[in-house]
Short mmCIF file of C-alpha atoms in Angstrom, two decimals:
data_model
loop_
_atom_site.label_atom_id
_atom_site.label_comp_id
_atom_site.label_asym_id
_atom_site.label_seq_id
_atom_site.Cartn_x
_atom_site.Cartn_y
_atom_site.Cartn_z
CA MET P 1 23.80 -2.98 -47.28
CA SER P 2 21.36 -2.03 -44.52
CA ILE P 3 23.09 -0.11 -41.73
CA PRO P 4 22.29 -1.42 -38.19
CA LYS P 5 21.12 0.88 -35.40
CA GLU P 6 24.07 0.50 -32.96
CA PRO P 7 26.53 3.44 -33.46
CA ARG P 8 29.60 1.24 -32.90
CA GLN P 9 28.52 -1.28 -35.48
CA GLN P 10 27.60 1.50 -37.94
CA MET P 11 31.16 2.80 -37.74
CA ILE P 12 32.74 -0.66 -38.13
CA ASN P 13 30.58 -1.52 -41.15
CA LEU P 14 31.45 1.78 -42.84
CA MET P 15 35.15 1.07 -42.26
CA TYR P 16 34.63 -2.37 -43.85
CA LEU P 17 33.08 -0.75 -46.95
CA PHE P 18 35.98 1.67 -47.22
CA LEU P 19 38.59 -1.07 -46.92
CA THR P 20 36.81 -3.23 -49.49
CA ALA P 21 36.95 -0.33 -51.94
CA MET P 22 40.65 0.14 -51.22
CA LEU P 23 41.32 -3.49 -52.17
CA ALA P 24 40.63 -2.63 -55.77
CA LEU P 25 43.54 -0.14 -55.68
CA ASN P 26 46.20 -1.80 -53.61
CA VAL P 27 46.63 -4.71 -51.17
CA SER P 28 49.14 -3.11 -48.85
CA ALA P 29 50.27 -4.30 -45.44
CA GLU P 30 48.46 -1.32 -43.88
CA ILE P 31 45.15 -2.29 -45.46
CA LEU P 32 45.54 -5.92 -44.38
CA ASN P 33 46.26 -4.74 -40.84
CA ALA P 34 43.19 -2.48 -40.93
CA PHE P 35 41.04 -5.50 -41.82
CA SER P 36 42.35 -7.24 -38.69
CA LEU P 37 41.33 -4.24 -36.55
CA VAL P 38 37.84 -4.14 -38.11
CA ASN P 39 37.44 -7.87 -37.54
CA GLU P 40 38.29 -7.44 -33.86
CA GLY P 41 35.73 -4.63 -33.57
CA LEU P 42 33.06 -6.76 -35.19
CA GLU P 43 33.70 -9.58 -32.71
CA VAL P 44 33.20 -7.15 -29.82
CA SER P 45 29.95 -5.93 -31.43
CA ILE P 46 28.74 -9.54 -31.74
CA GLY P 47 29.26 -10.07 -28.03
CA ALA P 48 27.27 -6.95 -27.11
CA ILE P 49 24.33 -7.79 -29.39
CA THR P 50 24.32 -11.43 -28.22
CA ASP P 51 23.99 -10.28 -24.59
CA LYS P 52 21.12 -8.00 -25.58
CA ASN P 53 19.31 -10.77 -27.47
CA ASP P 54 19.75 -13.22 -24.58
CA GLY P 55 18.13 -10.64 -22.30
CA LEU P 56 15.15 -10.19 -24.66
CA LEU P 57 14.65 -13.95 -24.82
CA ARG P 58 14.75 -14.28 -21.02
CA ALA P 59 12.24 -11.44 -20.67
CA LEU P 60 9.83 -13.19 -23.04
CA GLU P 61 10.23 -16.44 -21.11
CA GLU P 62 9.41 -14.68 -17.83
CA LYS P 63 6.41 -12.96 -19.43
CA LYS P 64 5.12 -16.34 -20.61
CA GLN P 65 5.14 -17.68 -17.04
CA ASP P 66 2.70 -14.96 -15.87
CA ASP P 67 0.74 -14.49 -19.10
CA LYS P 68 -0.17 -17.58 -21.13
CA THR P 69 -1.17 -15.33 -24.05
CA ALA P 70 2.57 -14.68 -24.59
CA GLU P 71 3.18 -18.37 -25.43
CA ASP P 72 3.12 -17.86 -29.22
CA GLU P 73 5.60 -14.95 -29.11
CA TYR P 74 7.97 -16.88 -26.86
CA LEU P 75 7.96 -19.98 -29.09
CA ALA P 76 8.63 -17.76 -32.13
CA ALA P 77 11.54 -16.12 -30.27
CA VAL P 78 13.04 -19.54 -29.41
CA ARG P 79 12.88 -20.49 -33.08
CA VAL P 80 14.55 -17.23 -34.14
CA HIS P 81 17.31 -17.73 -31.59
CA LYS P 82 17.89 -21.31 -32.74
CA LEU P 83 18.12 -20.29 -36.42
CA THR P 84 20.60 -17.54 -35.56
CA THR P 85 22.75 -19.75 -33.33
CA GLU P 86 22.98 -22.50 -35.96
CA ALA P 87 23.81 -20.01 -38.72
CA ILE P 88 26.60 -18.33 -36.71
CA LYS P 89 28.02 -21.75 -35.85
CA GLN P 90 28.13 -22.61 -39.58
CA ILE P 91 29.83 -19.33 -40.48
CA GLN P 92 32.38 -19.81 -37.70
CA SER P 93 33.26 -23.18 -39.22
CA TYR P 94 34.14 -21.37 -42.48
CA ILE P 95 36.37 -18.94 -40.58
CA ASP P 96 38.10 -21.79 -38.74
CA LYS P 97 38.74 -23.57 -42.03
CA ILE P 98 40.35 -20.45 -43.57
CA TYR P 99 42.61 -20.10 -40.52
CA GLU P 100 43.53 -23.77 -40.85
CA GLU P 101 44.35 -23.42 -44.57
CA VAL P 102 46.41 -20.24 -44.24
CA GLY P 103 48.09 -21.07 -40.97
CA VAL P 104 48.44 -19.09 -37.75
CA VAL P 105 51.40 -17.33 -36.11
CA GLU P 106 51.70 -19.05 -32.75
CA GLU P 107 52.95 -15.97 -30.84
CA THR P 108 50.07 -13.67 -31.93
CA GLY P 109 47.32 -16.03 -33.13
CA GLU P 110 47.05 -13.99 -36.33
CA LEU P 111 46.96 -15.35 -39.89
CA ASN P 112 50.37 -16.41 -41.17
CA ASN P 113 49.68 -14.95 -44.60
CA PRO P 114 46.67 -12.61 -44.38
CA GLY P 115 47.13 -11.47 -47.99
CA ASN P 116 46.71 -14.96 -49.47
CA LEU P 117 44.44 -14.53 -52.53
CA GLU P 118 43.81 -18.22 -53.30
CA ILE P 119 42.25 -19.61 -50.12
CA SER P 120 39.03 -17.52 -50.30
CA THR P 121 38.52 -18.29 -53.99
CA ASN P 122 39.16 -22.00 -53.60
CA PHE P 123 37.21 -22.58 -50.37
CA MET P 124 34.24 -20.19 -50.79
CA VAL P 125 33.83 -20.14 -54.60
CA ASN P 126 35.25 -23.34 -56.10
CA LYS P 127 34.17 -25.69 -53.30
CA GLY P 128 30.64 -24.17 -53.09
CA HIS P 129 30.69 -22.92 -49.48
CA GLY P 130 29.87 -19.42 -50.66
CA GLU P 131 26.71 -20.64 -52.40
CA GLU P 132 25.90 -22.59 -49.22
CA LEU P 133 26.28 -19.39 -47.20
CA LYS P 134 24.11 -17.42 -49.63
CA ASN P 135 21.28 -19.95 -49.31
CA LEU P 136 21.62 -19.87 -45.51
CA ILE P 137 21.28 -16.06 -45.49
CA LEU P 138 18.24 -16.02 -47.80
CA SER P 139 16.40 -18.91 -46.06
CA THR P 140 16.93 -17.35 -42.62
CA ARG P 141 15.73 -13.96 -43.87
CA ASP P 142 12.58 -15.63 -45.28
CA SER P 143 11.95 -17.34 -41.93
CA PHE P 144 12.29 -14.01 -40.10
CA ARG P 145 9.98 -12.31 -42.63
CA ASN P 146 7.30 -14.97 -42.04
CA ILE P 147 7.37 -14.10 -38.34
CA VAL P 148 7.27 -10.29 -38.60
CA GLY P 149 5.01 -10.12 -41.69
CA ASP P 150 5.00 -6.91 -43.71
CA ASN P 151 5.93 -4.61 -40.84
CA PRO P 152 8.21 -2.14 -42.68
CA ALA P 153 9.97 -0.87 -39.55
CA VAL P 154 11.13 -4.41 -38.72
CA VAL P 155 11.82 -5.56 -42.29
CA ASN P 156 14.13 -2.57 -42.86
CA ASN P 157 16.23 -3.70 -39.87
CA LEU P 158 16.76 -7.21 -41.26
CA THR P 159 20.38 -6.72 -42.33
CA LEU P 160 20.67 -10.17 -43.94
CA ARG P 161 21.31 -9.54 -47.63
CA ALA P 162 22.67 -11.75 -50.45
CA GLU P 163 21.46 -10.15 -53.68
CA ASP P 164 23.60 -10.36 -56.82
CA PRO P 165 25.24 -7.00 -57.64
CA PRO P 166 24.28 -5.09 -60.82
CA ALA P 167 26.33 -5.75 -63.97
CA LYS P 168 29.34 -3.49 -64.42
CA GLU P 169 30.70 -2.71 -67.90
CA GLY P 170 28.77 -5.67 -69.30
CA GLU P 171 30.27 -8.10 -66.78
CA LYS P 172 27.84 -9.92 -64.50
CA LYS P 173 28.98 -11.46 -61.20
CA ASP P 174 26.88 -13.31 -58.68
CA TRP P 175 26.96 -12.59 -54.91
CA VAL P 176 29.52 -15.30 -54.18
CA GLU P 177 32.05 -14.24 -56.84
CA TYR P 178 31.60 -10.55 -56.00
CA ASN P 179 32.39 -11.06 -52.32
CA PHE P 180 34.92 -13.94 -52.21
CA TYR P 181 36.70 -14.24 -55.57
CA GLY P 182 40.37 -13.16 -55.43
CA ILE P 183 40.24 -11.36 -52.08
CA PRO P 184 42.81 -11.68 -49.26
CA ALA P 185 42.19 -14.28 -46.57
CA ILE P 186 41.88 -11.63 -43.84
CA ALA P 187 39.23 -9.79 -45.92
CA ALA P 188 37.24 -13.02 -46.29
CA VAL P 189 37.45 -13.60 -42.52
CA THR P 190 36.30 -10.02 -41.84
CA LEU P 191 33.39 -10.35 -44.30
CA LEU P 192 32.28 -13.61 -42.66
CA THR P 193 32.48 -11.93 -39.23
CA LYS P 194 30.37 -9.03 -40.53
CA ILE P 195 27.76 -11.53 -41.79
CA LYS P 196 27.67 -12.98 -38.26
CA THR P 197 26.78 -9.50 -36.98
CA ASP P 198 24.05 -9.29 -39.63
CA PHE P 199 22.50 -12.46 -38.19
CA ASN P 200 22.77 -11.05 -34.66
CA SER P 201 21.27 -7.70 -35.64
CA SER P 202 18.41 -9.30 -37.55
CA GLU P 203 17.69 -11.58 -34.60
CA SER P 204 17.60 -8.52 -32.37
CA ALA P 205 15.09 -6.75 -34.65
CA VAL P 206 12.74 -9.74 -34.61
CA LEU P 207 13.03 -10.28 -30.84
CA GLU P 208 12.24 -6.59 -30.21
CA PHE P 209 9.19 -6.92 -32.49
CA LEU P 210 7.94 -9.98 -30.58
CA SER P 211 8.52 -8.26 -27.24
CA SER P 212 6.56 -5.18 -28.33
CA ARG P 213 3.74 -7.36 -29.62
CA VAL P 214 3.37 -9.06 -26.24
CA ASN P 215 3.03 -5.65 -24.55
CA ALA P 216 0.95 -3.88 -27.20
CA SER P 217 -1.24 -6.56 -28.75
CA LYS P 218 -3.22 -7.52 -25.65
CA PHE P 219 -6.45 -5.91 -24.64
CA THR P 220 -6.87 -4.26 -21.27
CA PHE P 221 -8.37 -7.56 -20.09
CA ASP P 222 -6.80 -11.03 -20.24
CA VAL P 223 -9.75 -13.43 -20.49
CA LEU P 224 -12.44 -13.18 -23.18
CA THR P 225 -15.54 -15.39 -23.24
CA GLY P 226 -18.21 -15.62 -25.94
CA ARG P 227 -21.71 -15.22 -24.53
CA ALA P 228 -25.29 -14.92 -25.77
CA ILE P 229 -27.45 -13.48 -22.97
CA SER P 230 -31.23 -13.11 -23.12
CA ASN P 231 -33.55 -11.53 -20.59
CA LYS P 232 -35.39 -14.88 -20.41
CA ASN P 233 -34.93 -18.36 -21.90
CA ILE P 234 -38.61 -19.17 -22.17
CA VAL P 235 -40.83 -16.99 -24.38
CA ASN P 236 -44.47 -17.22 -25.37
CA LEU P 237 -45.42 -18.10 -28.91
CA GLY P 238 -45.67 -14.91 -30.98
CA GLU P 239 -43.40 -12.92 -28.67
CA THR P 240 -39.98 -11.63 -29.76
CA TYR P 241 -36.86 -13.37 -28.49
CA ARG P 242 -34.04 -10.92 -27.79
CA ALA P 243 -30.44 -11.62 -26.82
CA ASP P 244 -27.31 -9.56 -26.36
CA ILE P 245 -24.29 -11.24 -28.00
CA PHE P 246 -20.99 -9.91 -26.71
CA VAL P 247 -17.49 -10.67 -25.46
CA SER P 248 -17.45 -10.92 -21.68
CA ALA P 249 -15.24 -8.24 -20.04
CA THR P 250 -15.87 -6.36 -23.24
CA SER P 251 -14.05 -3.24 -24.47
CA GLN P 252 -15.02 -0.50 -26.87
CA SER P 253 -11.93 -1.33 -28.92
CA ALA P 254 -13.10 -4.92 -29.42
CA ALA P 255 -15.52 -3.98 -32.29
CA PRO P 256 -17.06 -7.48 -32.50
CA LYS P 257 -18.54 -8.98 -35.65
CA VAL P 258 -21.04 -11.84 -35.15
CA TYR P 259 -21.42 -14.82 -37.49
CA LEU P 260 -24.53 -16.95 -36.82
CA GLY P 261 -24.62 -20.60 -37.84
CA PRO P 262 -23.93 -24.16 -36.65
CA LEU P 263 -20.50 -24.57 -35.07
CA SER P 264 -17.83 -26.76 -36.70
CA ALA P 265 -15.47 -29.13 -34.88
CA GLU P 266 -12.78 -26.42 -34.55
CA ALA P 267 -15.01 -24.58 -32.05
CA TYR P 268 -14.80 -27.46 -29.52
CA ASP P 269 -11.93 -28.87 -27.48
CA ALA P 270 -11.08 -32.55 -27.01
CA SER P 271 -13.64 -32.90 -24.20
CA GLY P 272 -16.45 -31.51 -26.35
CA SER P 273 -16.63 -28.15 -24.53
CA LEU P 274 -16.71 -24.84 -26.37
CA LYS P 275 -13.34 -23.13 -26.72
CA ARG P 276 -14.51 -20.11 -24.73
CA GLN P 277 -11.02 -18.57 -24.78
CA GLY P 278 -11.17 -18.18 -28.55
CA VAL P 279 -9.99 -19.85 -31.77
CA LYS P 280 -7.34 -18.36 -34.09
CA LEU P 281 -8.22 -19.42 -37.66
CA ASP P 282 -8.30 -17.80 -41.07
CA LYS P 283 -12.11 -18.17 -41.23
CA PRO P 284 -15.02 -18.59 -38.76
CA PRO P 285 -15.27 -22.14 -37.27
CA LEU P 286 -18.80 -22.71 -38.64
CA LYS P 287 -20.36 -25.38 -40.85
CA ARG P 288 -22.13 -22.56 -42.67
CA ILE P 289 -22.81 -18.85 -42.15
CA ASP P 290 -26.53 -18.06 -41.80
CA LYS P 291 -26.24 -14.39 -40.88
CA VAL P 292 -23.64 -11.70 -40.15
CA ILE P 293 -24.24 -8.87 -37.67
CA GLU P 294 -21.71 -6.02 -37.50
CA ASP P 295 -23.56 -3.18 -35.75
CA SER P 296 -22.48 -2.94 -32.12
CA GLU P 297 -22.54 -0.45 -29.27
CA ASN P 298 -19.83 -0.52 -26.61
CA GLY P 299 -18.76 -3.97 -27.81
CA ILE P 300 -22.30 -5.46 -27.63
CA VAL P 301 -24.27 -6.81 -30.59
CA GLN P 302 -28.05 -7.16 -30.11
CA TYR P 303 -29.82 -10.12 -31.76
CA GLU P 304 -33.57 -10.61 -32.10
CA VAL P 305 -35.83 -13.05 -33.98
CA LYS P 306 -39.60 -13.42 -34.11
CA THR P 307 -40.76 -16.81 -32.79
CA THR P 308 -43.15 -18.70 -35.07
CA SER P 309 -43.23 -22.24 -33.64
CA GLU P 310 -43.10 -24.05 -30.32
CA GLY P 311 -40.29 -26.16 -28.90
CA PRO P 312 -36.60 -25.89 -27.99
CA LYS P 313 -34.51 -23.46 -30.05
CA VAL P 314 -30.75 -22.92 -30.38
CA ILE P 315 -28.75 -19.83 -31.20
CA SER P 316 -25.08 -20.46 -32.04
CA GLY P 317 -22.21 -18.80 -33.82
CA VAL P 318 -18.93 -17.05 -33.28
CA ILE P 319 -17.85 -13.53 -32.35
CA GLU P 320 -14.99 -12.17 -34.45
CA VAL P 321 -12.64 -9.80 -32.60
CA LYS P 322 -9.80 -8.10 -34.43
CA ASN P 323 -6.90 -6.89 -32.32
CA PRO P 324 -6.60 -3.11 -32.99
CA ASN P 325 -2.80 -3.19 -32.70
CA THR P 326 -1.81 -6.29 -34.69
CA GLY P 327 -4.85 -7.02 -36.86
CA GLU P 328 -4.88 -10.60 -35.52
CA VAL P 329 -8.39 -12.16 -35.62
CA THR P 330 -9.80 -14.41 -32.88
CA TYR P 331 -13.19 -16.17 -33.00
CA TYR P 332 -15.11 -16.74 -29.74
CA PRO P 333 -17.80 -19.45 -30.08
CA PHE P 334 -21.14 -19.36 -28.27
CA LYS P 335 -24.19 -21.63 -28.10
CA GLU P 336 -27.36 -21.00 -26.09
CA GLU P 337 -30.76 -22.70 -25.89
CA TYR P 338 -34.21 -21.30 -25.23
CA LEU P 339 -37.74 -22.67 -25.23
CA VAL P 340 -40.76 -21.34 -27.09
CA ALA P 341 -43.97 -22.50 -25.41
CA LYS P 342 -47.70 -21.75 -25.43
CA SER P 343 -49.39 -20.27 -22.39
CA MET P 344 -50.99 -22.74 -19.99
CA ALA P 345 -54.73 -22.92 -19.41
CA VAL P 346 -56.63 -21.15 -16.61
CA VAL P 347 -54.08 -19.54 -14.23
CA SER P 348 -50.54 -20.46 -15.12
CA PRO P 349 -47.32 -18.98 -13.85
CA GLU P 350 -45.01 -18.16 -16.75
CA LYS P 351 -41.97 -18.84 -14.59
CA MET P 352 -42.92 -21.42 -11.94
CA ASN P 353 -45.62 -22.20 -9.33
CA VAL P 354 -44.19 -19.55 -7.01
CA PHE P 355 -44.66 -15.82 -6.52
CA TYR P 356 -41.54 -13.94 -5.39
CA VAL P 357 -41.71 -10.92 -3.11
CA GLY P 358 -40.96 -7.52 -4.63
CA VAL P 359 -40.88 -8.40 -8.33
CA ASP P 360 -43.42 -8.73 -11.14
CA ASN P 361 -44.50 -12.37 -11.36
CA PRO P 362 -46.05 -12.88 -14.82
CA VAL P 363 -49.07 -15.18 -15.15
CA SER P 364 -51.45 -16.15 -17.93
CA VAL P 365 -55.17 -16.35 -17.14
CA SER P 366 -57.76 -18.04 -19.35
CA ALA P 367 -60.94 -20.06 -19.08
CA PRO P 368 -62.33 -22.53 -21.63
CA GLY P 369 -65.44 -21.12 -23.39
CA TYR P 370 -64.74 -17.48 -22.46
CA GLN P 371 -63.06 -14.68 -24.34
CA HIS P 372 -60.12 -12.91 -22.68
CA SER P 373 -62.20 -9.73 -22.65
CA GLN P 374 -64.74 -11.46 -20.39
CA ILE P 375 -62.19 -12.57 -17.79
CA THR P 376 -60.92 -10.67 -14.76
CA ALA P 377 -58.47 -11.81 -12.06
CA LYS P 378 -58.22 -10.89 -8.39
CA ILE P 379 -55.60 -11.70 -5.78
CA LYS P 380 -56.26 -13.01 -2.29
CA GLY P 381 -53.37 -12.11 -0.03
CA PRO P 382 -50.86 -9.27 0.49
CA GLY P 383 -50.23 -8.02 -3.05
CA THR P 384 -51.68 -6.82 -6.35
CA ILE P 385 -52.49 -8.23 -9.80
CA THR P 386 -52.48 -5.91 -12.81
CA PRO P 387 -53.00 -6.44 -16.56
CA ARG P 388 -49.84 -6.30 -18.72
CA GLY P 389 -51.57 -4.80 -21.75
CA GLU P 390 -51.80 -8.12 -23.59
CA ALA P 391 -54.93 -10.29 -23.55
CA GLY P 392 -54.79 -12.84 -20.71
CA LYS P 393 -51.43 -11.57 -19.34
CA TYR P 394 -51.00 -10.24 -15.78
CA ASN P 395 -48.30 -9.31 -13.33
CA VAL P 396 -48.60 -10.33 -9.68
CA LYS P 397 -46.57 -8.46 -7.08
CA ILE P 398 -46.66 -9.62 -3.45
CA THR P 399 -45.27 -7.96 -0.33
CA LYS P 400 -44.89 -10.95 2.00
CA ALA P 401 -43.66 -14.53 1.60
CA VAL P 402 -47.03 -16.17 2.37
CA PRO P 403 -49.40 -18.42 0.31
CA ILE P 404 -51.32 -16.47 -2.36
CA GLU P 405 -54.50 -17.30 -4.29
CA VAL P 406 -55.48 -15.93 -7.69
CA GLU P 407 -59.24 -15.97 -8.26
CA VAL P 408 -60.69 -15.92 -11.79
CA TYR P 409 -64.07 -14.38 -12.67
CA ALA P 410 -65.95 -14.17 -15.94
CA LYS P 411 -68.61 -11.69 -17.04
CA THR P 412 -71.72 -13.37 -18.39
CA ASP P 413 -75.19 -12.29 -19.39
CA GLU P 414 -76.30 -13.33 -15.91
CA GLY P 415 -73.62 -11.27 -14.21
CA THR P 416 -70.09 -11.97 -12.88
CA ARG P 417 -69.34 -15.63 -12.32
CA PHE P 418 -66.61 -17.22 -10.20
CA ILE P 419 -64.69 -19.63 -12.43
CA GLY P 420 -61.96 -20.97 -10.16
CA LYS P 421 -58.76 -20.25 -8.34
CA ALA P 422 -55.13 -21.28 -8.22
CA LYS P 423 -52.82 -21.43 -5.23
CA PHE P 424 -49.20 -20.24 -5.25
CA ARG P 425 -46.41 -20.27 -2.74
CA GLY P 426 -44.98 -16.91 -1.69
CA LYS P 427 -41.19 -16.84 -1.40
CA ASN P 428 -38.42 -14.36 -0.95
CA ILE P 429 -36.00 -13.95 -3.86
CA PRO P 430 -33.07 -16.33 -3.29
CA THR P 431 -29.84 -14.82 -2.04
CA PRO P 432 -27.53 -14.48 -5.05
CA ASP P 433 -23.94 -15.61 -5.42
CA VAL P 434 -21.24 -13.00 -5.79
CA PHE P 435 -18.85 -13.36 -8.73
CA LEU P 436 -15.38 -12.11 -9.57
CA GLY P 437 -15.28 -12.61 -13.32
CA ASN P 438 -16.64 -16.12 -13.86
CA ALA P 439 -15.67 -17.38 -10.40
CA LYS P 440 -18.04 -17.57 -7.46
CA GLY P 441 -15.71 -19.38 -5.09
CA GLY P 442 -12.85 -21.85 -5.12
CA GLY P 443 -10.18 -20.82 -7.59
CA ILE P 444 -9.61 -18.16 -10.24
CA ARG P 445 -6.84 -17.66 -12.77
CA ALA P 446 -4.51 -14.76 -12.03
CA SER P 447 -5.04 -13.29 -15.50
CA GLU P 448 -8.84 -13.40 -15.07
CA ALA P 449 -8.67 -11.79 -11.62
CA ARG P 450 -6.45 -8.95 -12.91
CA ALA P 451 -8.89 -8.26 -15.73
CA GLN P 452 -11.83 -7.42 -13.45
CA SER P 453 -12.90 -3.96 -12.36
CA GLY P 454 -15.44 -5.02 -9.75
CA ILE P 455 -17.72 -7.79 -8.44
CA TYR P 456 -21.34 -8.54 -9.25
CA ALA P 457 -24.24 -10.56 -7.80
CA LEU P 458 -26.17 -13.13 -9.78
CA ALA P 459 -28.73 -15.79 -8.83
CA GLU P 460 -27.83 -18.59 -11.22
CA GLY P 461 -30.75 -20.67 -12.39
CA PHE P 462 -33.25 -18.02 -11.28
CA ASP P 463 -35.60 -17.41 -14.19
CA PHE P 464 -36.55 -13.82 -13.37
CA ASP P 465 -34.72 -10.87 -14.83
CA VAL P 466 -33.60 -9.60 -11.42
CA ARG P 467 -31.00 -6.93 -10.80
CA PHE P 468 -29.06 -7.12 -7.53
CA LYS P 469 -27.15 -4.09 -6.28
CA ILE P 470 -23.96 -4.40 -4.28
CA LYS P 471 -23.85 -1.58 -1.74
CA SER P 472 -20.47 -2.22 -0.10
CA PHE P 473 -17.91 -4.87 0.81
CA GLU P 474 -14.57 -5.48 2.47
CA ILE P 475 -11.65 -7.20 0.72
CA THR P 476 -8.75 -8.98 2.40
CA TYR P 477 -5.68 -9.86 0.32
CA LYS P 478 -2.87 -12.25 1.20
CA LYS P 479 0.21 -12.57 -0.99
CA ALA P 480 1.54 -16.09 -1.57
CA ARG P 481 4.17 -17.22 0.96
CA GLN P 482 3.61 -14.05 3.03
CA ASN P 483 1.76 -13.72 6.31
CA ASN P 484 0.69 -10.09 6.21
CA LEU P 485 -2.90 -9.29 5.19
CA ILE P 486 -4.13 -6.19 3.38
CA THR P 487 -7.72 -5.15 4.09
CA GLU P 488 -9.69 -2.42 2.30
CA LYS P 489 -13.33 -1.32 2.36
CA ASN P 490 -15.27 -0.40 -0.77
CA ASN P 491 -18.60 1.26 -1.53
CA GLY P 492 -20.52 -0.08 -4.54
CA PRO P 493 -19.56 -2.95 -6.84
CA LYS P 494 -16.72 -1.20 -8.72
CA PHE P 495 -13.24 -1.36 -7.21
CA ASN P 496 -11.83 1.86 -5.76
CA ASP P 497 -8.27 2.94 -6.62
CA LYS P 498 -6.64 1.06 -3.72
CA ILE P 499 -8.35 -2.22 -4.54
CA THR P 500 -7.66 -1.72 -8.26
CA ARG P 501 -3.94 -1.56 -7.44
CA ILE P 502 -4.23 -4.72 -5.36
CA MET P 503 -6.00 -6.59 -8.16
CA ARG P 504 -3.41 -5.60 -10.73
CA ASN P 505 -0.71 -7.40 -8.71
CA VAL P 506 -2.45 -10.67 -7.83
CA GLY P 507 -0.56 -13.81 -8.82
CA PRO P 508 -0.66 -17.57 -8.43
CA GLY P 509 -0.86 -18.71 -4.82
CA ASP P 510 -2.46 -15.46 -3.58
CA ARG P 511 -5.76 -15.49 -1.60
CA LEU P 512 -8.71 -13.09 -1.82
CA TRP P 513 -11.54 -12.77 0.68
CA PHE P 514 -14.58 -10.57 -0.04
CA ASP P 515 -16.40 -10.26 3.27
CA ASP P 516 -19.49 -8.46 4.52
CA ILE P 517 -20.79 -7.98 0.97
CA LYS P 518 -24.09 -6.10 1.37
CA VAL P 519 -26.46 -6.93 -1.50
CA ALA P 520 -29.65 -4.88 -1.93
CA MET P 521 -32.50 -7.17 -2.99
CA PRO P 522 -35.41 -6.06 -5.21
CA ASP P 523 -37.82 -6.84 -2.37
CA GLY P 524 -36.20 -4.19 -0.14
CA ARG P 525 -34.02 -6.47 1.96
CA THR P 526 -30.26 -6.18 2.31
CA VAL P 527 -28.50 -9.55 2.63
CA PRO P 528 -24.89 -10.37 3.51
CA VAL P 529 -22.80 -12.55 1.14
CA ASN P 530 -19.14 -13.65 1.25
CA LEU P 531 -16.72 -14.77 -1.46
CA SER P 532 -13.40 -16.61 -0.98
CA LEU P 533 -10.96 -17.30 -3.83
CA LYS P 534 -7.55 -18.81 -4.33
CA VAL P 535 -5.56 -17.51 -7.29
CA PHE P 536 -3.80 -19.99 -9.57
#
């Protein structure tokens, strides 16, 4: 018999073992009375453990309200509690039947004949209720084992046991005969009460396991998103396409493993969108696996492929992340498109018909009937044009947002010849949006907000690989259903300690305002940006 952790119940169970051994020697009035005392103690123990288990279940329910990732643990806990409650109800019906058969002294409520040796044998052995109880114990234990797995610390605390005892002097008895054949009624009642405590104790062990898994199995962030990010989505034929494949809000402990291949139906939700929050399956949700990449640095896997043909291309697959605490595997699907295209004739912008101030604007320059080595390009306007080291490739950098002309010349036997020119608009780099996680305004989930360590600026849809630097900002925080506002200033994009503490406590209904965000632009300007979010 496995001994439970509670000292009181340890003592009561040891007393039960001692009294059971004494039955083989003598069924005296003192021993029968001792069984009554042990039974009362076990009932008290059941009440204490039941209160504890109810508290664990309520705590898991509260955790689920704030953290949707605790849903699976809570549902498992509800199932455990239901199995335990139904089992204890069944056992209590056996106890009630024994009391009914033996009779009760009205003044005390005790058994009329606690030493009756026939009731237990007839009811539990001959009528099959003992075998019914044995099956209930074993099936419930198997259900609990399926939930906790092979965790030895938890399995050892599952006190539900119903194994047949070893043969003694050539005589073999099964569990039912060994425990209920020819024993006094009060001993049968006490044994049934002890089995109720075994159900309670085993329930407690499983609920504690589920509670610890909620607290220990989550990463330091709450929202994970599969992404494939390239420095540009349009590449020239013959160039190398490079992309970083990683889990957004990544962690060094994530240790991602990337499977490349076409996605299967399990990677999409009912609306046809990717399940960005992950898929829990026993294998990657792919139609086939084309390639596996395991080498990563700081949670990022780099992917590259040499382009050999023109046209639209797709990179898709899943990122496998194994939880370092539980071993549970989650697959995060991703799918990105890019275009492989040839360079345009004469003077062609590789991004668009615009030059942006302060950044390298790549262009291709060619002329029919002339080799690249014969061609030179000049700029007319405030800026420069310089070769990129590859035939026909140049970078244009302008200093003002005014119209610019690129003039093309070719060296011939007769001298330098003007070939033609192309006009471009000069523009300032667009003011970026500021993001908290994946949100740039409107609403944000509380779990996503709590997972962030700072804000960042991004110009969505802007084809250039531009880096924006956040110099400072001011945050104002309002708690739901409260009127007081908390305001803090911050230098740089990463939250200081005060703001970090604020972000850890945001919840549904709260409001966040990021004001006076100063963003340093690559062209030397500093622009103001604001961000307003409601937490849900």
